[in-house]
GROMACS .gro file of N, CA and C in nm:
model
  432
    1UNK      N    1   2.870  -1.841  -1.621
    1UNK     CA    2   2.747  -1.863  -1.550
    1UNK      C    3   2.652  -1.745  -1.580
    2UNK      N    4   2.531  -1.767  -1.579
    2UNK     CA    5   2.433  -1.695  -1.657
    2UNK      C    6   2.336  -1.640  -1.526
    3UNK      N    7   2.350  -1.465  -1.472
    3UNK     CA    8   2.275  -1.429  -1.350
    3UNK      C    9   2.136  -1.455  -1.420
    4UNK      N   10   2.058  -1.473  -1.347
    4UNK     CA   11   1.860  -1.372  -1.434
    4UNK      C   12   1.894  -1.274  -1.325
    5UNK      N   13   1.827  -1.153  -1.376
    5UNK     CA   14   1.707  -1.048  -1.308
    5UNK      C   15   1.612  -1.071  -1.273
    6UNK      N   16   1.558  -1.056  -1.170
    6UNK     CA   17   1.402  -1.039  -1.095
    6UNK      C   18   1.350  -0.916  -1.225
    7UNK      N   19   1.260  -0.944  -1.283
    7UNK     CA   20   1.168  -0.823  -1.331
    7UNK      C   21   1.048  -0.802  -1.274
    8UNK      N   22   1.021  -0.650  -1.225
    8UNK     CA   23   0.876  -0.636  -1.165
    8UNK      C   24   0.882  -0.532  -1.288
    9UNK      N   25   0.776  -0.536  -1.329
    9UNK     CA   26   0.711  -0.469  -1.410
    9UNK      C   27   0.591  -0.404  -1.397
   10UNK      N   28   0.598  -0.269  -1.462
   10UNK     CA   29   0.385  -0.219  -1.410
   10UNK      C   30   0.360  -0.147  -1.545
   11UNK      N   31   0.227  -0.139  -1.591
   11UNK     CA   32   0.216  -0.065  -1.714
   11UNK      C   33   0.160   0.015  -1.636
   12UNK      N   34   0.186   0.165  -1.672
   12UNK     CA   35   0.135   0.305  -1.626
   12UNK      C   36   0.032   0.357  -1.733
   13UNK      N   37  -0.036   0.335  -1.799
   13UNK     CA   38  -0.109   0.462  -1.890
   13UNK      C   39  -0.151   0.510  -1.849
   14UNK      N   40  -0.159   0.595  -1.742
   14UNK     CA   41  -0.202   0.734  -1.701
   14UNK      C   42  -0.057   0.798  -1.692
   15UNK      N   43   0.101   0.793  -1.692
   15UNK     CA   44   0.226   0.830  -1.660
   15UNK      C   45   0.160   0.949  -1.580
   16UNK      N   46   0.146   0.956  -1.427
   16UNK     CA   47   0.157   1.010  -1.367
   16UNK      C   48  -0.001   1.121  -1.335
   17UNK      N   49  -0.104   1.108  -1.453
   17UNK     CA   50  -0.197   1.187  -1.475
   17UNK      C   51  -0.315   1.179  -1.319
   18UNK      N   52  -0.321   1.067  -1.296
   18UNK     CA   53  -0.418   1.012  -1.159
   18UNK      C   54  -0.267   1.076  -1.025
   19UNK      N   55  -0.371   1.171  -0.964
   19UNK     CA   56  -0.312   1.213  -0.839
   19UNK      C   57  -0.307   1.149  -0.732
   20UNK      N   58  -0.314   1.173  -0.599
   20UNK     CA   59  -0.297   1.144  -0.522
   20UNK      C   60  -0.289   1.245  -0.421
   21UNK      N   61  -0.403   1.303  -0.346
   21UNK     CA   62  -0.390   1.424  -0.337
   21UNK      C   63  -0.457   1.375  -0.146
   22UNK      N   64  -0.508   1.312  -0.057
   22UNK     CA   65  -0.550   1.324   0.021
   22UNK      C   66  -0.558   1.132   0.034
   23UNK      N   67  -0.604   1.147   0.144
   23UNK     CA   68  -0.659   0.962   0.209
   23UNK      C   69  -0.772   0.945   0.131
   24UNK      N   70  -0.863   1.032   0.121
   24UNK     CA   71  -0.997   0.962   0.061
   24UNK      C   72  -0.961   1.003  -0.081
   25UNK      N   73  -0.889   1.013  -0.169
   25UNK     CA   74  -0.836   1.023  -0.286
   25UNK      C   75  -0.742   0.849  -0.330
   26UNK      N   76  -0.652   0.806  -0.236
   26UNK     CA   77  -0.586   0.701  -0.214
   26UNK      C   78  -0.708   0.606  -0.213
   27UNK      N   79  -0.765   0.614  -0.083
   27UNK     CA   80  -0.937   0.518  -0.045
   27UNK      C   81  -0.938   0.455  -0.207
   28UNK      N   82  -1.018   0.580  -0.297
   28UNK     CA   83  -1.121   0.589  -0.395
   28UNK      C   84  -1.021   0.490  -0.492
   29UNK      N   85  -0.898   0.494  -0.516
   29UNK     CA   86  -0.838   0.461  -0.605
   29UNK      C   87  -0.799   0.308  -0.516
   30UNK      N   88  -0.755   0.279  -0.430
   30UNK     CA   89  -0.763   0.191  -0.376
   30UNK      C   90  -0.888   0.099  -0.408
   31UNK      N   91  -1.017   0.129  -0.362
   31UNK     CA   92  -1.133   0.048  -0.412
   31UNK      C   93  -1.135   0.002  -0.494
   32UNK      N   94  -1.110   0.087  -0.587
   32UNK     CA   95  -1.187   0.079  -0.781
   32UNK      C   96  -1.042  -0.060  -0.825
   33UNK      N   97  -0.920  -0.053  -0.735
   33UNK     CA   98  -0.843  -0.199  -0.795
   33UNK      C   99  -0.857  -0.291  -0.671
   34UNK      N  100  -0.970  -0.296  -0.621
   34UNK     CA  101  -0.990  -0.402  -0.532
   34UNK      C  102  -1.103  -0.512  -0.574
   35UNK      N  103  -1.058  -0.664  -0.552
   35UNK     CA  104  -1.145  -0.750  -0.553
   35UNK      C  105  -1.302  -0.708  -0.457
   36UNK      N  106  -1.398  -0.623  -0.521
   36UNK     CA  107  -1.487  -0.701  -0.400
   36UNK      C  108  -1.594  -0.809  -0.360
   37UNK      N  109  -1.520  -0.904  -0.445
   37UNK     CA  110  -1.587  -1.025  -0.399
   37UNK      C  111  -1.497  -1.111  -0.332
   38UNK      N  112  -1.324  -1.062  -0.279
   38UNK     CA  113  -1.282  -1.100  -0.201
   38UNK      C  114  -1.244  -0.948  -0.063
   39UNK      N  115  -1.293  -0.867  -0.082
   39UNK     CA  116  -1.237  -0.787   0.027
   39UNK      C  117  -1.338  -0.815   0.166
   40UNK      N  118  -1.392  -0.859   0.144
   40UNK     CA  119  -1.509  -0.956   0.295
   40UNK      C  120  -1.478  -1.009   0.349
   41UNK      N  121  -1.350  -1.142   0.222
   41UNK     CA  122  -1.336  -1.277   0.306
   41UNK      C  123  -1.205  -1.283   0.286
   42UNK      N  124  -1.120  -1.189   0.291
   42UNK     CA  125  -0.946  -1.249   0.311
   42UNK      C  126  -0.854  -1.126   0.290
   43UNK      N  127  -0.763  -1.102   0.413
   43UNK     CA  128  -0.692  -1.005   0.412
   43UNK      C  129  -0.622  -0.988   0.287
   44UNK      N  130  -0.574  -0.863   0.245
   44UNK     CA  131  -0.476  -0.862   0.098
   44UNK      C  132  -0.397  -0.708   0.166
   45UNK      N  133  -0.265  -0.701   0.081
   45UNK     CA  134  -0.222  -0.555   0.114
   45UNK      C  135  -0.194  -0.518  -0.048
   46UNK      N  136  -0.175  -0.381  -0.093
   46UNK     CA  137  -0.134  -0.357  -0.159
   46UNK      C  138  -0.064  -0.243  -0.133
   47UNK      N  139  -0.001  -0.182  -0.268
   47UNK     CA  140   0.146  -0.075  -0.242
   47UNK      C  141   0.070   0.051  -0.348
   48UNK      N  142   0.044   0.158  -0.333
   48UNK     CA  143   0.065   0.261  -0.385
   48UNK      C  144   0.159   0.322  -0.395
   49UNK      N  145   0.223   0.316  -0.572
   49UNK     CA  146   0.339   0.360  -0.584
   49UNK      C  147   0.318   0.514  -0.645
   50UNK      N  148   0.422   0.626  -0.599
   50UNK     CA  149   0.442   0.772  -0.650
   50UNK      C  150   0.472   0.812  -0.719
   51UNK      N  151   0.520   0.943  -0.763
   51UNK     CA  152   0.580   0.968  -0.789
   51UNK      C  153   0.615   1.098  -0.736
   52UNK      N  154   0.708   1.161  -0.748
   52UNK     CA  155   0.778   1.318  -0.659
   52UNK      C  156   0.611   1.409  -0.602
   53UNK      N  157   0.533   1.424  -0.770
   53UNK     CA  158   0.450   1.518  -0.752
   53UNK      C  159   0.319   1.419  -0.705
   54UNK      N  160   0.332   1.311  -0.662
   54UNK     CA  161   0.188   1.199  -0.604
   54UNK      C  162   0.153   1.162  -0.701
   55UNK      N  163   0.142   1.155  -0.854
   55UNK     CA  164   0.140   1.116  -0.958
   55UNK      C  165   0.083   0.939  -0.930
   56UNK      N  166   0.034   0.857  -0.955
   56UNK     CA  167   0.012   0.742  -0.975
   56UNK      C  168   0.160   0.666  -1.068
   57UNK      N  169   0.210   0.610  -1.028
   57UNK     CA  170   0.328   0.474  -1.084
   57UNK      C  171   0.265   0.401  -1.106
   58UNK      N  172   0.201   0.319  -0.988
   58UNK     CA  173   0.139   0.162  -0.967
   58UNK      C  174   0.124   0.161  -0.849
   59UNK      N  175   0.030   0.041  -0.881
   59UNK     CA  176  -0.029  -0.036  -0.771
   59UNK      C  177   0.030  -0.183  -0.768
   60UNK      N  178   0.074  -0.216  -0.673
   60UNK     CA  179   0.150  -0.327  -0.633
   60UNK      C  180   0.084  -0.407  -0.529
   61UNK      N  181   0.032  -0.516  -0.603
   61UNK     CA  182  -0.007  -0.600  -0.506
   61UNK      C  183   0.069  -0.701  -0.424
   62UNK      N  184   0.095  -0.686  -0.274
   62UNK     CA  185   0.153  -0.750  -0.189
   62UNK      C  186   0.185  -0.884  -0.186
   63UNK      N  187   0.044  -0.907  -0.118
   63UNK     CA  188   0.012  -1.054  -0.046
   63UNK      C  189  -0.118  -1.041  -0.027
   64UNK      N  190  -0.180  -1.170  -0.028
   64UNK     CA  191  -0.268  -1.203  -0.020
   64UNK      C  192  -0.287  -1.336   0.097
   65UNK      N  193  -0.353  -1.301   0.188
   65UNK     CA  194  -0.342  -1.418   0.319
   65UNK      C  195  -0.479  -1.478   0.360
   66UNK      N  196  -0.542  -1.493   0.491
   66UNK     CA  197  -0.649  -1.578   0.527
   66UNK      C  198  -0.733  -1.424   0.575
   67UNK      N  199  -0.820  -1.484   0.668
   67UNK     CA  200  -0.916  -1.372   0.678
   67UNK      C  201  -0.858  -1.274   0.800
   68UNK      N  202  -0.778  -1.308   0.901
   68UNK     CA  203  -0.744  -1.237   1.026
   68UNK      C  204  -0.510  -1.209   0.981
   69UNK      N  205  -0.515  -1.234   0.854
   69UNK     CA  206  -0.361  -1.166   0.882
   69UNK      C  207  -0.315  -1.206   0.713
   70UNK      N  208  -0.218  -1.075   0.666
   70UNK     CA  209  -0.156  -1.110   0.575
   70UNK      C  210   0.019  -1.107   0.600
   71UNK      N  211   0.101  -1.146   0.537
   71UNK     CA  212   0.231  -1.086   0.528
   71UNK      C  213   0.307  -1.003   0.473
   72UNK      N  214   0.373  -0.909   0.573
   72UNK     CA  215   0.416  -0.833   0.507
   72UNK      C  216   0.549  -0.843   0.502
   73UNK      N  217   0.654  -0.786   0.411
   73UNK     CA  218   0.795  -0.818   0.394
   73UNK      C  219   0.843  -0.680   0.332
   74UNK      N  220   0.888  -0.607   0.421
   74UNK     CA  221   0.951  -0.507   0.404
   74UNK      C  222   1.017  -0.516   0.270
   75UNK      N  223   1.097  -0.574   0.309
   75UNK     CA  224   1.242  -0.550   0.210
   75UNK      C  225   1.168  -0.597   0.054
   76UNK      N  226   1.020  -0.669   0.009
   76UNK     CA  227   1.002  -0.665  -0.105
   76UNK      C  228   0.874  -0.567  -0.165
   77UNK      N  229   0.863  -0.467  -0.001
   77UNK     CA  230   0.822  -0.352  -0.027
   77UNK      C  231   0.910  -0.238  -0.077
   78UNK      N  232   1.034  -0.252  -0.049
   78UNK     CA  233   1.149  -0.179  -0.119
   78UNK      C  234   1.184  -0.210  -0.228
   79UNK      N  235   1.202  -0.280  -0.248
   79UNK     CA  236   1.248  -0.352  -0.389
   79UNK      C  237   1.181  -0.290  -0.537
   80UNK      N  238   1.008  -0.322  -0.483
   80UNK     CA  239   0.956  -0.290  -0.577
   80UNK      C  240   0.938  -0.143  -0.596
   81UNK      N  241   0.932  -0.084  -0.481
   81UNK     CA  242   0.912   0.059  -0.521
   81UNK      C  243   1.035   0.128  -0.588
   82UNK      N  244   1.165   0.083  -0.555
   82UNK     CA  245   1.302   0.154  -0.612
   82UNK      C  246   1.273   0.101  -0.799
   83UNK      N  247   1.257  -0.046  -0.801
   83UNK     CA  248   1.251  -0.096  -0.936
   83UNK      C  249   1.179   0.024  -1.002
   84UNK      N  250   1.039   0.042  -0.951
   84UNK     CA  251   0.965   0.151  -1.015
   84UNK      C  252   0.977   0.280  -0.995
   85UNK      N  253   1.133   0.312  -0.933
   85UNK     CA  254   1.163   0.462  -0.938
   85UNK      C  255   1.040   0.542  -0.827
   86UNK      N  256   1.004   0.506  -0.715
   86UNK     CA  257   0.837   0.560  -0.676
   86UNK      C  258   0.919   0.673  -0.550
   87UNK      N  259   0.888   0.747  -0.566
   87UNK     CA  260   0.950   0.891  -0.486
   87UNK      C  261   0.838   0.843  -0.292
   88UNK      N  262   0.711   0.813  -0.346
   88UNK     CA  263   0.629   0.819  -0.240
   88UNK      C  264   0.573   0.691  -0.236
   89UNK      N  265   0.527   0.653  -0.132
   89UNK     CA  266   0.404   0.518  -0.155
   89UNK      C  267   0.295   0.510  -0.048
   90UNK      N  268   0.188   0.463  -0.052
   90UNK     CA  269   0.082   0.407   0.084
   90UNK      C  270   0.070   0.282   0.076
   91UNK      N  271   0.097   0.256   0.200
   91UNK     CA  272   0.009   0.099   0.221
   91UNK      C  273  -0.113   0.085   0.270
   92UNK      N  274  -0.214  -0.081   0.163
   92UNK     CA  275  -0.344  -0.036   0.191
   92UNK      C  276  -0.391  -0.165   0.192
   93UNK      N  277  -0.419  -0.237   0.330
   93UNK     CA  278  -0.499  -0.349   0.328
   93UNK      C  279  -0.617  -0.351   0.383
   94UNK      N  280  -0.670  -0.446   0.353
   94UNK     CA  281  -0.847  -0.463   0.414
   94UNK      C  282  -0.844  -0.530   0.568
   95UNK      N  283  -0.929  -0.484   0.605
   95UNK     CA  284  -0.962  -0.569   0.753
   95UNK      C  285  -1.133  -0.649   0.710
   96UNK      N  286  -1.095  -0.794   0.654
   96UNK     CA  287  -1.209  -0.861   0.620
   96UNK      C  288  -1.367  -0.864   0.777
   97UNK      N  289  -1.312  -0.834   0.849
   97UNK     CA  290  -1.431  -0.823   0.956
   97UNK      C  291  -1.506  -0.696   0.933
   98UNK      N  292  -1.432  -0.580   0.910
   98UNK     CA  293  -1.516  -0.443   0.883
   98UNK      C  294  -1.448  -0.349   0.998
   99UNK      N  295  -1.352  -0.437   1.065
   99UNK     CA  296  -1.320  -0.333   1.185
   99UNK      C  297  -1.203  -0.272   1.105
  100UNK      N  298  -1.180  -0.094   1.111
  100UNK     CA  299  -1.102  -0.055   1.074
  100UNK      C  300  -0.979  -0.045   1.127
  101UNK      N  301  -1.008  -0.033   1.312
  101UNK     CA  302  -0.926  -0.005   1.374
  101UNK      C  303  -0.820  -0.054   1.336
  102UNK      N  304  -0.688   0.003   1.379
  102UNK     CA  305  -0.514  -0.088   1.343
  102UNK      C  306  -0.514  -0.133   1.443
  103UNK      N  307  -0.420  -0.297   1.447
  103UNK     CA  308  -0.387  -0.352   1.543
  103UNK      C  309  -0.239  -0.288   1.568
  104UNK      N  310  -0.201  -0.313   1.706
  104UNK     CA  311  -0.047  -0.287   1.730
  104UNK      C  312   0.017  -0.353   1.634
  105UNK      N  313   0.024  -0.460   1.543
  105UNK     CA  314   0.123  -0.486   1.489
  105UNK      C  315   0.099  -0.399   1.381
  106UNK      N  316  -0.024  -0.349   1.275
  106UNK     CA  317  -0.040  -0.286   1.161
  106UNK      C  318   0.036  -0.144   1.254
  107UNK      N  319   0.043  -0.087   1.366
  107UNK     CA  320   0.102   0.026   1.358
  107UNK      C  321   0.275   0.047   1.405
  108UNK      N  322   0.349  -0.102   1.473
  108UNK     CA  323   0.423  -0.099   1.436
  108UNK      C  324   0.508  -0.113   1.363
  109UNK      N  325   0.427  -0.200   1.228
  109UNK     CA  326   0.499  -0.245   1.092
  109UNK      C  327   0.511  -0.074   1.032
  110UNK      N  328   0.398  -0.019   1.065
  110UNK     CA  329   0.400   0.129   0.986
  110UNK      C  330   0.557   0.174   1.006
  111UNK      N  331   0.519   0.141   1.148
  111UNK     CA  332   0.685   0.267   1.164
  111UNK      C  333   0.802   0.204   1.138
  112UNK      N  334   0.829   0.022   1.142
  112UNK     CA  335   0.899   0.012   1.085
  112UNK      C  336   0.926   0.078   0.937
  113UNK      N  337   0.851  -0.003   0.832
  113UNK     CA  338   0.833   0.033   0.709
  113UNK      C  339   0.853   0.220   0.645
  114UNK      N  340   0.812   0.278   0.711
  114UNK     CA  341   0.901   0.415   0.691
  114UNK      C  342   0.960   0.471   0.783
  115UNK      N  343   1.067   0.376   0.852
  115UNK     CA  344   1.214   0.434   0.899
  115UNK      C  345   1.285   0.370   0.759
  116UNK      N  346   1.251   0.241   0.742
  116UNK     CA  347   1.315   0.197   0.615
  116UNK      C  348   1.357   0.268   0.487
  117UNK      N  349   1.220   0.314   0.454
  117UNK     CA  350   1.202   0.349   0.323
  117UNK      C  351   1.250   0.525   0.361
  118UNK      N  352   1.241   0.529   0.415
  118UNK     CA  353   1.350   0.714   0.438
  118UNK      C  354   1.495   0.679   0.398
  119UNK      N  355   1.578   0.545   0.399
  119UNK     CA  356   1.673   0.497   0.407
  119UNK      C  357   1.741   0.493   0.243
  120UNK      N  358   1.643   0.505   0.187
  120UNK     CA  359   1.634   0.495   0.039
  120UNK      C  360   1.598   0.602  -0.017
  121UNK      N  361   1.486   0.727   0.074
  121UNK     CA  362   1.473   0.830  -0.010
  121UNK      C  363   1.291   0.820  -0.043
  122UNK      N  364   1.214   0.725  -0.007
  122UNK     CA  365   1.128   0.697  -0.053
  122UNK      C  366   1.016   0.757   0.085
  123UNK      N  367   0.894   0.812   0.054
  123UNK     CA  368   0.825   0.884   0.162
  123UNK      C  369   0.730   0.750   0.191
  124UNK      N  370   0.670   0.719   0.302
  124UNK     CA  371   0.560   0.682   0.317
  124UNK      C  372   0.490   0.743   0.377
  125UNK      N  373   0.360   0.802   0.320
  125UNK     CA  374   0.286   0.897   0.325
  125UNK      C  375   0.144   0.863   0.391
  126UNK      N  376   0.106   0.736   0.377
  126UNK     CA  377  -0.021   0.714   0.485
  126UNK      C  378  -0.014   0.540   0.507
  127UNK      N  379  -0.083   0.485   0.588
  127UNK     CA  380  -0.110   0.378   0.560
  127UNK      C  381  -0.280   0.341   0.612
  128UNK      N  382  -0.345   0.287   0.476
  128UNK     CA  383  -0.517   0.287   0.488
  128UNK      C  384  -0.572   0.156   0.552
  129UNK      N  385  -0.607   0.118   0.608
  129UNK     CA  386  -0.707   0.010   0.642
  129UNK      C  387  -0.871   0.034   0.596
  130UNK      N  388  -0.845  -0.050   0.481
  130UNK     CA  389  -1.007  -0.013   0.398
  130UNK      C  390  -1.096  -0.125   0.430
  131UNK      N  391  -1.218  -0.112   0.407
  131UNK     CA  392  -1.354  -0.246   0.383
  131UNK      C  393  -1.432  -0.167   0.265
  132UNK      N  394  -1.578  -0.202   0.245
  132UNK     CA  395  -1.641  -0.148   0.118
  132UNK      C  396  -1.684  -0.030   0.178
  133UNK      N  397  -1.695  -0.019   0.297
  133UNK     CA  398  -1.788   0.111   0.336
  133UNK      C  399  -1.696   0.197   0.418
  134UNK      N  400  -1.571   0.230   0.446
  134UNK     CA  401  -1.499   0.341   0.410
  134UNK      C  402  -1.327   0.250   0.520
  135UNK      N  403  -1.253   0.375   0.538
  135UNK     CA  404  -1.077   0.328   0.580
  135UNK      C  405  -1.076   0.435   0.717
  136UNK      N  406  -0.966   0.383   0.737
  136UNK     CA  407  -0.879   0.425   0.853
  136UNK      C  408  -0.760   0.450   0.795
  137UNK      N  409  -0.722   0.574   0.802
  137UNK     CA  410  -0.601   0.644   0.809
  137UNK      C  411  -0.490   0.618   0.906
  138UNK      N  412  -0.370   0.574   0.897
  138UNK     CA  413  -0.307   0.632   1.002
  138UNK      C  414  -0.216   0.801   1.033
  139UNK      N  415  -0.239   0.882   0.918
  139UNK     CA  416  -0.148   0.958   0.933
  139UNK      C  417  -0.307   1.065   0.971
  140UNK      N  418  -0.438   1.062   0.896
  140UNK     CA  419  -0.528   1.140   0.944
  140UNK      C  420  -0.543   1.134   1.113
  141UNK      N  421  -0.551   0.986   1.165
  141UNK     CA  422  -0.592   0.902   1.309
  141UNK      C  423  -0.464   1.003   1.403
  142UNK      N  424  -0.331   1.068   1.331
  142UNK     CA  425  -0.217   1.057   1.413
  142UNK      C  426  -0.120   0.976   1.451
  143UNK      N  427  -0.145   0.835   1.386
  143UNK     CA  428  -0.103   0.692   1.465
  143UNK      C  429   0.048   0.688   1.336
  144UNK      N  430   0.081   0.785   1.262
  144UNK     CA  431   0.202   0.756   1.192
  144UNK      C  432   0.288   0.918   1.189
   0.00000   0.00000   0.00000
């Protein structure tokens, strides 16, 4: 009987050169791979992947959902970051209304999501709630 592999794959050409040095560093790089002719009208998350020294891996796009909620799934937030070896990561979705604020569930998924990923070795280091005209931090806010 013949297993397959799941392959996630990411091409890096920067190997590690794009930092990662602060939230509005994440933000900026966050934007520039964002739809914005969909970040208005429909939640999306994506994964900033690390490396030891914050180095850029990849960007991993999640899910993509309706305008008031996307899904998130831990365990294929792990997956992908171990596949890609990622020491660190942020999570970074849009709030299509413009409100930045986190809801209780965006801040208890946080804390789920890195008790997890400590479990493995992997940091989660912020999580952003962006629109076009700027984010919400949770680790700047205190809320992680």
């Amino acid at each position: 009987m013949k297993i397959s592999e799941i392959n996630v794959s990411y091409v890096n050409e920067h190997s590690g050169t794009i930092k990662v040095s602060s939230s509005r560093s994440a933000y900026n790089l966050a934007l520039k791979n964002w739809n914005e002719d969909t970040i208005e009208l429909q939640e999306e998350v994506k994964i900033i992947l690390l490396n030891r020294a914050n180095g850029l891996v990849g960007i991993y796009s999640l899910s993509k959902g309706g305008v008031s909620a996307s899904i998130v799934d831990i365990k294929l937030i792990l997956s992908v970051a171990l596949k890609a070896v990622a020491s660190n990561m942020i999570i970074v979705h849009n709030h299509p209304s413009g409100n930045l604020k986190p809801s209780e569930t965006d801040i208890k998924l946080t804390h789920r999501l890195k008790k997890a990923a400590k479990t493995v070795e992997i940091s989660l280091l912020d999580h952003l709630i962006i629109s076009k005209e700027g984010y919400y931090s949770l680790v700047d806010e205190g809320d992680l």
